């Protein structure tokens, strides 16, 4: 028979006070986050304007020396508590005494008041924090991104949705930043692919504008430059194309749609001119006057003060041919008038 050896009962080791203290402090921080440290500062650092004789509290610099950290870090907790006190979230400094305990807000709320970066106190940091608040996000997140542009670049390069968000943000900013407008424009014209893309989009925008003008104003501009009322069917066709263009999603390519709409409307305008006898005559008259004015202007710009220096027989020959052509033109016009005296 084998006797089992039963070890003597051992009592659990006494719980270390240090371990217990760590556990308690960990629990407090897990529940309250930065509020726990904010309270330590708020109840131990005297507010501005109070002297050492009026309170047992110490200055932020003395507290920082005792804590083994910077006074700047202590002041960030101090200012966070001050902002929260102004909002009624916690008691003001004057109502707190060293060692005093108070009920603390939830941990998540702390991030709305505490900014862990000194840059947040600068003009730039304040602007970023305000923009973050307007977007409904915590300032700390926006400041973290602003202080790490390399990480932002990596996210933009790797993630299409981040790139789209960055593009929209740039567009919103460029409207109010002339310097950035110039820099972006310079970058575009120096990059061949971007320059071509901008030219293509600009052409599409012009074409869409052409269709929109007909649909909204009810007028067309003829090839000769006349502005006349658009026939009802033509305007309806413009409205149809415009509605299709307006329904396109932001990420859809408008180039092909714009080209089709523009080509269709240009053809319909030419057809409208050709099918209207009165408009067709007026169009030809307008084209003639336009060409005549251009030719007259070109001829008037010729100077002959120093003709002897550049004279060539070929010049005279061309002018003689031009004179003959003008004579033929005059004869044709006079003959037309004699045949149609009522015109």
Short mmCIF file of C-alpha atoms in Angstrom, two decimals:
data_model
loop_
_atom_site.label_atom_id
_atom_site.label_comp_id
_atom_site.label_asym_id
_atom_site.label_seq_id
_atom_site.Cartn_x
_atom_site.Cartn_y
_atom_site.Cartn_z
CA UNK A 1 0.00 0.00 0.00
CA UNK A 2 1.42 3.26 -1.09
CA UNK A 3 0.81 6.24 1.06
CA UNK A 4 0.11 9.45 -0.76
CA UNK A 5 2.09 12.35 0.44
CA UNK A 6 -0.20 15.33 0.82
CA UNK A 7 1.67 18.59 0.80
CA UNK A 8 0.80 20.90 3.63
CA UNK A 9 -1.74 23.53 2.85
CA UNK A 10 -0.13 26.78 1.86
CA UNK A 11 -1.74 30.08 2.46
CA UNK A 12 -1.80 32.57 -0.47
CA UNK A 13 1.00 35.06 -0.53
CA UNK A 14 -0.03 38.38 0.96
CA UNK A 15 -1.14 40.86 -1.69
CA UNK A 16 1.44 43.47 -2.29
CA UNK A 17 0.27 46.98 -1.50
CA UNK A 18 2.12 48.17 -4.56
CA UNK A 19 0.25 45.72 -6.80
CA UNK A 20 -3.07 46.71 -5.27
CA UNK A 21 -2.30 50.37 -5.77
CA UNK A 22 -1.36 49.78 -9.40
CA UNK A 23 -4.57 47.84 -9.97
CA UNK A 24 -6.68 50.59 -8.43
CA UNK A 25 -4.95 53.30 -10.44
CA UNK A 26 -5.28 51.23 -13.60
CA UNK A 27 -9.00 50.83 -12.96
CA UNK A 28 -9.45 54.53 -12.44
CA UNK A 29 -7.66 55.34 -15.67
CA UNK A 30 -9.53 52.60 -17.59
CA UNK A 31 -12.82 54.20 -16.53
CA UNK A 32 -11.91 57.85 -16.81
CA UNK A 33 -8.91 58.12 -19.14
CA UNK A 34 -7.12 61.46 -18.96
CA UNK A 35 -9.62 62.85 -16.46
CA UNK A 36 -7.75 61.02 -13.69
CA UNK A 37 -4.54 62.87 -14.46
CA UNK A 38 -6.42 66.08 -15.12
CA UNK A 39 -7.88 65.87 -11.61
CA UNK A 40 -4.40 65.41 -10.12
CA UNK A 41 -3.29 68.63 -11.79
CA UNK A 42 -6.51 70.52 -11.05
CA UNK A 43 -6.43 69.78 -7.32
CA UNK A 44 -2.68 70.23 -6.88
CA UNK A 45 -1.73 73.16 -9.16
CA UNK A 46 -2.81 76.59 -8.04
CA UNK A 47 -4.74 78.75 -10.50
CA UNK A 48 -3.18 81.85 -11.93
CA UNK A 49 -3.47 84.84 -9.62
CA UNK A 50 -3.26 82.80 -6.43
CA UNK A 51 -0.15 83.10 -4.31
CA UNK A 52 1.52 80.30 -2.39
CA UNK A 53 0.26 81.87 0.85
CA UNK A 54 -3.39 81.46 -0.15
CA UNK A 55 -3.37 77.73 -0.98
CA UNK A 56 -1.39 74.57 -0.32
CA UNK A 57 -1.28 73.99 -4.06
CA UNK A 58 1.97 74.41 -6.00
CA UNK A 59 2.84 76.04 -9.28
CA UNK A 60 2.74 74.08 -12.53
CA UNK A 61 6.54 74.20 -12.68
CA UNK A 62 6.91 72.78 -9.17
CA UNK A 63 4.35 70.07 -9.91
CA UNK A 64 6.21 69.17 -13.12
CA UNK A 65 9.49 68.88 -11.23
CA UNK A 66 7.88 66.56 -8.70
CA UNK A 67 6.31 64.52 -11.53
CA UNK A 68 9.50 64.36 -13.57
CA UNK A 69 7.92 65.85 -16.68
CA UNK A 70 7.74 69.21 -18.43
CA UNK A 71 5.71 72.14 -17.19
CA UNK A 72 4.27 72.40 -20.70
CA UNK A 73 2.78 68.91 -20.37
CA UNK A 74 1.26 69.78 -17.01
CA UNK A 75 -0.26 72.93 -18.49
CA UNK A 76 -1.94 70.96 -21.29
CA UNK A 77 -3.83 69.00 -18.62
CA UNK A 78 -4.48 72.21 -16.73
CA UNK A 79 -5.96 73.95 -19.78
CA UNK A 80 -8.04 70.90 -20.71
CA UNK A 81 -9.56 70.86 -17.22
CA UNK A 82 -10.15 74.61 -17.40
CA UNK A 83 -12.08 74.26 -20.67
CA UNK A 84 -14.14 71.42 -19.26
CA UNK A 85 -14.88 73.45 -16.10
CA UNK A 86 -16.12 76.33 -18.25
CA UNK A 87 -18.54 73.87 -19.88
CA UNK A 88 -19.75 72.63 -16.49
CA UNK A 89 -18.25 69.16 -16.92
CA UNK A 90 -16.01 69.34 -13.80
CA UNK A 91 -15.48 71.68 -10.80
CA UNK A 92 -13.35 74.76 -11.19
CA UNK A 93 -9.83 74.80 -9.73
CA UNK A 94 -10.85 76.99 -6.79
CA UNK A 95 -13.36 74.36 -5.63
CA UNK A 96 -10.76 71.60 -5.45
CA UNK A 97 -8.27 70.81 -2.69
CA UNK A 98 -5.26 68.47 -2.79
CA UNK A 99 -6.34 64.84 -2.47
CA UNK A 100 -10.02 65.61 -3.11
CA UNK A 101 -11.99 63.09 -5.18
CA UNK A 102 -14.82 64.04 -7.54
CA UNK A 103 -16.97 62.17 -10.01
CA UNK A 104 -15.28 62.25 -13.40
CA UNK A 105 -16.84 62.28 -16.89
CA UNK A 106 -16.46 59.37 -19.30
CA UNK A 107 -13.05 58.74 -20.80
CA UNK A 108 -14.16 59.50 -24.36
CA UNK A 109 -15.19 63.04 -23.42
CA UNK A 110 -11.64 63.88 -22.34
CA UNK A 111 -10.40 63.91 -25.92
CA UNK A 112 -12.79 66.77 -26.70
CA UNK A 113 -10.86 69.01 -24.29
CA UNK A 114 -7.31 67.70 -24.22
CA UNK A 115 -4.87 68.40 -27.04
CA UNK A 116 -1.67 66.42 -26.67
CA UNK A 117 0.36 68.58 -29.02
CA UNK A 118 1.78 71.98 -28.34
CA UNK A 119 1.13 72.88 -31.98
CA UNK A 120 -2.55 73.04 -31.13
CA UNK A 121 -1.96 76.24 -29.18
CA UNK A 122 -0.46 77.99 -32.20
CA UNK A 123 -2.48 79.91 -34.77
CA UNK A 124 -2.06 77.00 -37.17
CA UNK A 125 -3.11 74.48 -34.54
CA UNK A 126 -6.14 76.53 -33.57
CA UNK A 127 -7.24 76.72 -37.21
CA UNK A 128 -6.87 72.95 -37.59
CA UNK A 129 -8.80 72.31 -34.38
CA UNK A 130 -11.62 74.61 -35.49
CA UNK A 131 -11.80 72.93 -38.89
CA UNK A 132 -11.90 69.53 -37.19
CA UNK A 133 -14.76 70.66 -34.98
CA UNK A 134 -16.64 71.90 -38.04
CA UNK A 135 -16.23 68.46 -39.64
CA UNK A 136 -17.41 66.73 -36.48
CA UNK A 137 -14.11 64.99 -35.64
CA UNK A 138 -11.75 65.23 -32.70
CA UNK A 139 -9.05 67.90 -33.04
CA UNK A 140 -6.41 65.42 -31.95
CA UNK A 141 -6.95 63.33 -35.06
CA UNK A 142 -6.65 66.30 -37.42
CA UNK A 143 -3.54 67.57 -35.61
CA UNK A 144 -1.95 64.13 -35.80
CA UNK A 145 -2.45 64.04 -39.55
CA UNK A 146 -1.16 67.59 -39.96
CA UNK A 147 2.01 66.73 -38.05
CA UNK A 148 2.71 63.66 -40.14
CA UNK A 149 2.46 64.63 -43.82
CA UNK A 150 4.44 61.54 -44.85
CA UNK A 151 1.69 59.32 -43.42
CA UNK A 152 -0.91 61.43 -45.21
CA UNK A 153 0.97 61.04 -48.50
CA UNK A 154 1.19 57.27 -48.00
CA UNK A 155 -2.55 57.04 -47.36
CA UNK A 156 -3.35 59.11 -50.45
CA UNK A 157 -1.07 57.02 -52.64
CA UNK A 158 -2.40 53.70 -51.35
CA UNK A 159 -6.11 54.36 -50.88
CA UNK A 160 -8.45 55.78 -53.58
CA UNK A 161 -11.03 56.94 -51.05
CA UNK A 162 -8.39 58.90 -49.13
CA UNK A 163 -7.19 60.41 -52.40
CA UNK A 164 -10.74 61.50 -53.24
CA UNK A 165 -11.16 63.09 -49.83
CA UNK A 166 -7.86 64.92 -50.24
CA UNK A 167 -8.88 66.11 -53.71
CA UNK A 168 -12.16 67.51 -52.41
CA UNK A 169 -10.39 69.21 -49.51
CA UNK A 170 -7.92 70.83 -51.91
CA UNK A 171 -10.75 72.05 -54.11
CA UNK A 172 -12.52 73.58 -51.10
CA UNK A 173 -9.33 75.29 -49.99
CA UNK A 174 -8.20 76.50 -53.40
CA UNK A 175 -11.31 78.68 -53.69
CA UNK A 176 -10.04 80.81 -50.81
CA UNK A 177 -6.29 80.54 -51.36
CA UNK A 178 -5.01 82.45 -54.43
CA UNK A 179 -1.44 81.35 -53.75
CA UNK A 180 -2.44 77.69 -53.77
CA UNK A 181 -4.41 78.29 -56.99
CA UNK A 182 -1.27 79.57 -58.66
CA UNK A 183 0.86 76.70 -57.39
CA UNK A 184 -1.64 74.06 -58.54
CA UNK A 185 -2.01 75.72 -61.94
CA UNK A 186 1.77 75.78 -62.32
CA UNK A 187 1.99 72.08 -61.38
CA UNK A 188 -0.69 71.22 -63.93
CA UNK A 189 0.90 73.03 -66.89
CA UNK A 190 4.26 71.47 -66.06
CA UNK A 191 2.84 67.95 -66.11
CA UNK A 192 1.99 66.80 -69.64
CA UNK A 193 -0.60 64.20 -68.63
CA UNK A 194 -2.40 66.65 -66.34
CA UNK A 195 -2.25 69.40 -68.94
CA UNK A 196 -3.89 67.12 -71.52
CA UNK A 197 -6.51 66.02 -69.03
CA UNK A 198 -7.33 69.63 -68.10
CA UNK A 199 -7.57 70.59 -71.78
CA UNK A 200 -9.93 67.68 -72.41
CA UNK A 201 -12.13 68.52 -69.42
CA UNK A 202 -12.15 72.20 -70.37
CA UNK A 203 -13.29 71.32 -73.89
CA UNK A 204 -16.04 69.12 -72.46
CA UNK A 205 -17.14 71.91 -70.12
CA UNK A 206 -17.35 74.33 -73.05
CA UNK A 207 -19.43 71.85 -75.02
CA UNK A 208 -21.78 71.25 -72.11
CA UNK A 209 -22.03 75.02 -71.70
CA UNK A 210 -23.04 75.32 -75.37
CA UNK A 211 -25.88 72.81 -74.88
CA UNK A 212 -26.92 74.40 -71.58
CA UNK A 213 -27.08 77.86 -73.14
CA UNK A 214 -29.52 76.66 -75.81
CA UNK A 215 -31.68 74.76 -73.32
CA UNK A 216 -31.86 77.58 -70.78
CA UNK A 217 -31.93 80.71 -72.97
CA UNK A 218 -33.89 79.28 -75.90
CA UNK A 219 -31.50 80.93 -78.36
CA UNK A 220 -28.88 79.65 -80.79
CA UNK A 221 -25.79 81.19 -82.26
CA UNK A 222 -25.45 80.43 -85.97
CA UNK A 223 -22.11 79.60 -87.66
CA UNK A 224 -21.98 83.19 -88.95
CA UNK A 225 -22.43 84.58 -85.42
CA UNK A 226 -26.11 85.51 -85.44
CA UNK A 227 -28.12 85.03 -82.24
CA UNK A 228 -31.68 83.95 -82.99
CA UNK A 229 -34.52 82.14 -81.25
CA UNK A 230 -34.13 78.38 -81.35
CA UNK A 231 -36.90 76.32 -82.97
CA UNK A 232 -38.94 74.50 -80.34
CA UNK A 233 -37.81 70.97 -81.37
CA UNK A 234 -34.17 72.07 -81.25
CA UNK A 235 -34.53 73.50 -77.77
CA UNK A 236 -36.29 70.35 -76.58
CA UNK A 237 -33.43 68.26 -77.92
CA UNK A 238 -30.97 70.46 -76.04
CA UNK A 239 -32.97 70.00 -72.82
CA UNK A 240 -32.97 66.22 -73.33
CA UNK A 241 -29.20 66.09 -73.75
CA UNK A 242 -28.69 68.41 -70.80
CA UNK A 243 -30.80 66.24 -68.51
CA UNK A 244 -28.69 63.22 -69.49
CA UNK A 245 -25.49 65.11 -68.75
CA UNK A 246 -26.77 66.37 -65.39
CA UNK A 247 -27.67 62.82 -64.35
CA UNK A 248 -24.11 61.56 -64.79
CA UNK A 249 -22.34 60.60 -61.58
CA UNK A 250 -19.30 62.60 -60.47
CA UNK A 251 -16.96 59.73 -61.28
CA UNK A 252 -18.39 59.13 -64.78
CA UNK A 253 -16.47 60.32 -67.82
CA UNK A 254 -18.37 63.20 -69.42
CA UNK A 255 -16.07 63.60 -72.44
CA UNK A 256 -17.92 61.19 -74.73
CA UNK A 257 -21.38 62.34 -73.61
CA UNK A 258 -20.45 66.00 -74.05
CA UNK A 259 -19.00 65.37 -77.51
CA UNK A 260 -22.17 63.57 -78.65
CA UNK A 261 -24.47 66.29 -77.30
CA UNK A 262 -22.35 69.07 -78.81
CA UNK A 263 -22.13 67.38 -82.22
CA UNK A 264 -25.87 66.78 -82.31
CA UNK A 265 -26.71 70.38 -81.42
CA UNK A 266 -24.24 71.84 -83.93
CA UNK A 267 -25.81 69.73 -86.70
CA UNK A 268 -29.29 70.77 -85.68
CA UNK A 269 -28.31 74.45 -85.69
CA UNK A 270 -26.94 74.15 -89.24
CA UNK A 271 -30.10 72.31 -90.28
CA UNK A 272 -32.29 74.99 -88.70
CA UNK A 273 -30.47 77.68 -90.70
CA UNK A 274 -30.69 75.79 -94.00
CA UNK A 275 -34.39 74.98 -93.66
CA UNK A 276 -35.40 78.60 -92.97
CA UNK A 277 -35.19 80.60 -96.25
CA UNK A 278 -35.11 84.00 -94.57
CA UNK A 279 -32.55 82.90 -91.98
CA UNK A 280 -30.43 81.25 -94.65
CA UNK A 281 -30.21 84.51 -96.65
CA UNK A 282 -29.41 86.49 -93.52
CA UNK A 283 -26.72 83.95 -92.65
CA UNK A 284 -25.04 84.32 -96.04
CA UNK A 285 -25.24 88.11 -95.78
CA UNK A 286 -23.65 88.01 -92.31
CA UNK A 287 -20.85 85.71 -93.50
CA UNK A 288 -20.15 87.99 -96.46
CA UNK A 289 -19.93 91.12 -94.31
CA UNK A 290 -17.71 89.32 -91.83
CA UNK A 291 -15.29 88.17 -94.52
CA UNK A 292 -15.32 91.61 -96.18
CA UNK A 293 -14.50 93.34 -92.90
CA UNK A 294 -11.64 90.95 -92.20
CA UNK A 295 -10.21 91.42 -95.70
CA UNK A 296 -10.51 95.21 -95.42
CA UNK A 297 -8.76 95.21 -92.06
CA UNK A 298 -5.89 93.07 -93.37
CA UNK A 299 -5.44 95.31 -96.40
CA UNK A 300 -5.51 98.47 -94.28
CA UNK A 301 -2.68 97.10 -92.19
CA UNK A 302 -0.37 96.95 -95.22
CA UNK A 303 2.16 99.79 -95.37
CA UNK A 304 4.20 100.92 -98.37
CA UNK A 305 6.41 103.64 -96.89
CA UNK A 306 9.55 101.61 -97.56
CA UNK A 307 8.25 99.53 -100.44
CA UNK A 308 11.47 100.00 -102.42
CA UNK A 309 13.29 97.90 -99.83
CA UNK A 310 11.13 94.77 -100.18
CA UNK A 311 9.49 95.22 -103.60
CA UNK A 312 9.11 92.09 -105.76
CA UNK A 313 7.23 91.63 -109.04
CA UNK A 314 5.23 88.80 -107.52
CA UNK A 315 3.64 91.23 -105.05
CA UNK A 316 2.31 93.43 -107.81
CA UNK A 317 1.00 90.39 -109.66
CA UNK A 318 -0.93 89.20 -106.61
CA UNK A 319 -2.39 92.66 -106.06
CA UNK A 320 -3.49 92.81 -109.71
CA UNK A 321 -5.19 89.43 -109.31
CA UNK A 322 -6.86 90.70 -106.15
CA UNK A 323 -8.06 93.83 -107.98
CA UNK A 324 -9.51 91.63 -110.72
CA UNK A 325 -11.28 89.44 -108.16
CA UNK A 326 -12.71 92.51 -106.44
CA UNK A 327 -13.95 93.83 -109.78
CA UNK A 328 -15.66 90.52 -110.50
CA UNK A 329 -17.25 90.60 -107.05
CA UNK A 330 -18.55 94.16 -107.55
CA UNK A 331 -19.95 93.28 -110.96
CA UNK A 332 -21.74 90.24 -109.53
CA UNK A 333 -23.30 92.27 -106.74
CA UNK A 334 -24.42 95.04 -109.09
CA UNK A 335 -25.86 92.51 -111.52
CA UNK A 336 -27.75 90.83 -108.69
CA UNK A 337 -29.23 94.16 -107.65
CA UNK A 338 -30.33 94.97 -111.22
CA UNK A 339 -31.99 91.55 -111.49
CA UNK A 340 -33.71 91.93 -108.09
CA UNK A 341 -34.35 95.69 -107.66
CA UNK A 342 -36.73 95.05 -104.75
CA UNK A 343 -33.86 93.53 -102.69
#
